[in-house]
Tab-separated table of C-alpha atoms and ligand atoms in Angstrom:
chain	number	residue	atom	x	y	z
A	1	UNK	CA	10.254	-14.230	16.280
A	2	UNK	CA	8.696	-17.259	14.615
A	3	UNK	CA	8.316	-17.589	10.622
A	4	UNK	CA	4.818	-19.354	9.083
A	5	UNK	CA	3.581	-19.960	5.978
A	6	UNK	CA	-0.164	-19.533	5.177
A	7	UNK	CA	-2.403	-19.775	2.054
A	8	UNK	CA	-5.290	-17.263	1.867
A	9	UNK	CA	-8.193	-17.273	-0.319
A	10	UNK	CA	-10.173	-14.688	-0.272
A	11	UNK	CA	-13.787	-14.217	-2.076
A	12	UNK	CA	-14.462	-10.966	-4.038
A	13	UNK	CA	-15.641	-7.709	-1.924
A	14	UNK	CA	-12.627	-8.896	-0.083
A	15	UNK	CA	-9.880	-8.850	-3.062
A	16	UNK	CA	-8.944	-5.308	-2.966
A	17	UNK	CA	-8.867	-5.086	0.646
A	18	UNK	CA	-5.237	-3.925	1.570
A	19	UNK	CA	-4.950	-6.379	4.436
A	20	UNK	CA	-1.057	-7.113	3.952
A	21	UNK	CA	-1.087	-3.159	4.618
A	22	UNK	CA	-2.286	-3.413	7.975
A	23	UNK	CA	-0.281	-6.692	9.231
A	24	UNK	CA	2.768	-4.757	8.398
A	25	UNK	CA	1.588	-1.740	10.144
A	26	UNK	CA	-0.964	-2.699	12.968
A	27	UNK	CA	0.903	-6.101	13.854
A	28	UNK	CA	4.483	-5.359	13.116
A	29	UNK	CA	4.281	-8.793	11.055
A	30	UNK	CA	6.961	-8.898	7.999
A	31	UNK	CA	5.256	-10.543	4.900
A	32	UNK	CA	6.770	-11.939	1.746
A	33	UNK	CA	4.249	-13.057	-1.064
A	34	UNK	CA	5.560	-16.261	-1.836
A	35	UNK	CA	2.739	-16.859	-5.179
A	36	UNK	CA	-0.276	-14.924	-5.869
A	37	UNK	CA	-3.005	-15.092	-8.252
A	38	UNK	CA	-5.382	-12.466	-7.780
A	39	UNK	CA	-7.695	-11.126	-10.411
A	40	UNK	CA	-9.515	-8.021	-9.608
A	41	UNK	CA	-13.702	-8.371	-9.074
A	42	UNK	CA	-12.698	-12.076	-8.710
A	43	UNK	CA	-11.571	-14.466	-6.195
A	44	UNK	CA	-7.889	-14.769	-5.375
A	45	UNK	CA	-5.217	-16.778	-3.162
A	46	UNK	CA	-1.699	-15.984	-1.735
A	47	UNK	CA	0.283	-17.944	-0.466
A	48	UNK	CA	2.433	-15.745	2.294
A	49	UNK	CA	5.292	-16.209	4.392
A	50	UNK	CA	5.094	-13.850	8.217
A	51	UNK	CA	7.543	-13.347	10.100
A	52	UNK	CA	6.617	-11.551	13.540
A	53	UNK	CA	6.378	-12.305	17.506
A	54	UNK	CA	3.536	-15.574	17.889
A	55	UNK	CA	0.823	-13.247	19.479
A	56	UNK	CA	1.227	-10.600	16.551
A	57	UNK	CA	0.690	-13.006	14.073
A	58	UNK	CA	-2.060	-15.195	15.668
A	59	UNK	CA	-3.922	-11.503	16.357
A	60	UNK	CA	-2.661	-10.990	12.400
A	61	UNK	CA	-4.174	-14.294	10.867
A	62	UNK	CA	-7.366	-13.427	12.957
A	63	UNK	CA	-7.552	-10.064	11.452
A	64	UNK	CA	-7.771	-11.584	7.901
A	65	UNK	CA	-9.850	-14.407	9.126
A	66	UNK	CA	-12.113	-11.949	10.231
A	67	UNK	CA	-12.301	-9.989	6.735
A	68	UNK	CA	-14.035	-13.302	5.489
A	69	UNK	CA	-10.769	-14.647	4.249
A	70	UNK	CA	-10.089	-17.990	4.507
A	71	UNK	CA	-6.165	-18.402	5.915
A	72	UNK	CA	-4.883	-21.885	5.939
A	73	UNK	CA	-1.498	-22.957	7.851
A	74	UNK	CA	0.432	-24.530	5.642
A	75	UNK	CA	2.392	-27.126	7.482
A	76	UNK	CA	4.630	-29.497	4.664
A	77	UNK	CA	7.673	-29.380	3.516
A	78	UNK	CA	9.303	-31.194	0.080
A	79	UNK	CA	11.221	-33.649	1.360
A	80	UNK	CA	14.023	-34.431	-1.172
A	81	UNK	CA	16.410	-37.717	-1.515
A	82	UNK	CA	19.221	-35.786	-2.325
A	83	UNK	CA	21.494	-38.510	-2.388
A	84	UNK	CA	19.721	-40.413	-5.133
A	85	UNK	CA	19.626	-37.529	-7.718
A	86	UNK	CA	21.365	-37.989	-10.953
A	87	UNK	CA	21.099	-34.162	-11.596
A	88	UNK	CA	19.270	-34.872	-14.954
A	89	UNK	CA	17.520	-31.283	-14.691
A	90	UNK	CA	14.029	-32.424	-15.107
A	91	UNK	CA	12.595	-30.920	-12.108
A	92	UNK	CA	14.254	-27.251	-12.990
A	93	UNK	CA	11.595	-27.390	-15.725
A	94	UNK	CA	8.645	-26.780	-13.567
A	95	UNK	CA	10.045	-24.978	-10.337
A	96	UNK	CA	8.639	-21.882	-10.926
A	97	UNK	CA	9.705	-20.340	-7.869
A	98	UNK	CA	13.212	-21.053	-8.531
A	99	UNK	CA	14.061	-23.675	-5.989
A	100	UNK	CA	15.782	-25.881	-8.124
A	101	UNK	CA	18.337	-24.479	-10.432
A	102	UNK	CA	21.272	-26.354	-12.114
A	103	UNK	CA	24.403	-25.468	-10.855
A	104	UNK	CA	26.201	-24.370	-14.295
A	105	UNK	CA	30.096	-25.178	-13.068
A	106	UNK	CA	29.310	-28.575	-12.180
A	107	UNK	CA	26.140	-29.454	-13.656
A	108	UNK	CA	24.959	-30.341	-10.290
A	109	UNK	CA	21.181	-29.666	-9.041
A	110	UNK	CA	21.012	-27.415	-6.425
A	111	UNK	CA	18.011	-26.985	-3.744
A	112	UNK	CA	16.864	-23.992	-1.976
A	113	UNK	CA	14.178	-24.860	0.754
A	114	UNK	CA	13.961	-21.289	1.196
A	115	UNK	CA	12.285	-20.330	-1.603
A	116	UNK	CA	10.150	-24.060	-1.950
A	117	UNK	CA	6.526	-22.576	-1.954
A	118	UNK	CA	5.593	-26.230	-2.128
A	119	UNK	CA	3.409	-26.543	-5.409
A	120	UNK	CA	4.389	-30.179	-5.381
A	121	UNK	CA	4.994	-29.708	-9.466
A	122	UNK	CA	8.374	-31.353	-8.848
A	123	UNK	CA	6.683	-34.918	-7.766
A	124	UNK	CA	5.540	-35.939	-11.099
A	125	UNK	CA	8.293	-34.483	-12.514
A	126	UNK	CA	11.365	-36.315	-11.165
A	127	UNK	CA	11.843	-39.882	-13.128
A	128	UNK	CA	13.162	-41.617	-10.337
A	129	UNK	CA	10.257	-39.840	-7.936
A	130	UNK	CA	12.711	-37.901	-4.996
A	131	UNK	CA	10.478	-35.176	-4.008
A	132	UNK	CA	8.018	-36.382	-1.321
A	133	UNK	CA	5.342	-33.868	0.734
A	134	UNK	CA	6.722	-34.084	4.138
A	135	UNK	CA	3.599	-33.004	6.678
A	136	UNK	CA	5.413	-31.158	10.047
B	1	SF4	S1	7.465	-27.947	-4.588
B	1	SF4	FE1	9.099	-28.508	-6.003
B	1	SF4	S2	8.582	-27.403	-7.898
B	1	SF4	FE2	7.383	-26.464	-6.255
B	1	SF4	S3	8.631	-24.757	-5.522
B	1	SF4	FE3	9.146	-26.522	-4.230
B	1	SF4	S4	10.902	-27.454	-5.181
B	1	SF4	FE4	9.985	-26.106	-6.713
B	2	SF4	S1	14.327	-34.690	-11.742
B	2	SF4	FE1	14.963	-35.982	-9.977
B	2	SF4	S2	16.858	-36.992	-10.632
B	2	SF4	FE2	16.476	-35.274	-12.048
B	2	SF4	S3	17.643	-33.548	-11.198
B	2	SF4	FE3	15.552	-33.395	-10.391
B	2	SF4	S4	15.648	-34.531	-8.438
B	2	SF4	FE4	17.456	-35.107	-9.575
């Protein structure tokens, strides 16, 4: 079982394709929708985490890839200087995804990699610039 993050964009005759439908069902891949903007009629992008066995999601990614949508690896990370924070709160601000939250006992920030979907908003956001893109 291997876990891989992708980002998808997909043009519009292929938007309402139900393609996350079939990777669950003819490629026994797990998917969580980690962000999504899709507009119906228009163009969209996902970004998706799948979870499966490596040959069911390489034959996965090459069932999307050959729907005419483009399916990116994402391979970075936010690397964080944890040690230098002052827990100021700044970044909370623009973490959409909830990575960074404020731990309300101790007033302490606290990071969750597993829910980073890596829109690098934190970077500009942190005064004393901790948050680094971290290419695996
Ligand atoms: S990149 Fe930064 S702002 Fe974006 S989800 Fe990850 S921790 Fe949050
Ligand atoms: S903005 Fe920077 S210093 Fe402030 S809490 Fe976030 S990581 Fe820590």
């Amino acid at each position: 079982m291997i876990k891989k993050r992708y980002i998808l964009n997909f043009p519009p005759e292929s938007g309402d394709k139900a393609f996350t439908y079939h990777l669950v069902k003819d490629y026994d891949i797990r998917i969580n929708i980690l962000k999504a903007e899709v507009f119906p009629g228009k163009r969209g992008s996902l970004l998706l985490e799948l979870q499966g066995k490596k040959e069911n999601i390489e034959k996965g990614v090459e069932y999307i890839v050959s729907h005419k949508i483009k399916c990116e690896p994402l391979d970075k990370r936010i690397y964080f200087q944890e040690e230098k924070c002052i827990d100021c709160g700044n970044c909370t601000a623009v973490c959409f995804a909830g990575a960074l939250t404020m731990n309300k006992t101790n007033w302490k920030l606290n990071f969750d990699k597993n829910k980073c979907v890596v829109c690098e908003l934190c970077i500009p956001a942190c005064p004393l610039k901790l948050f680094k893109i971290d290419f695996n």
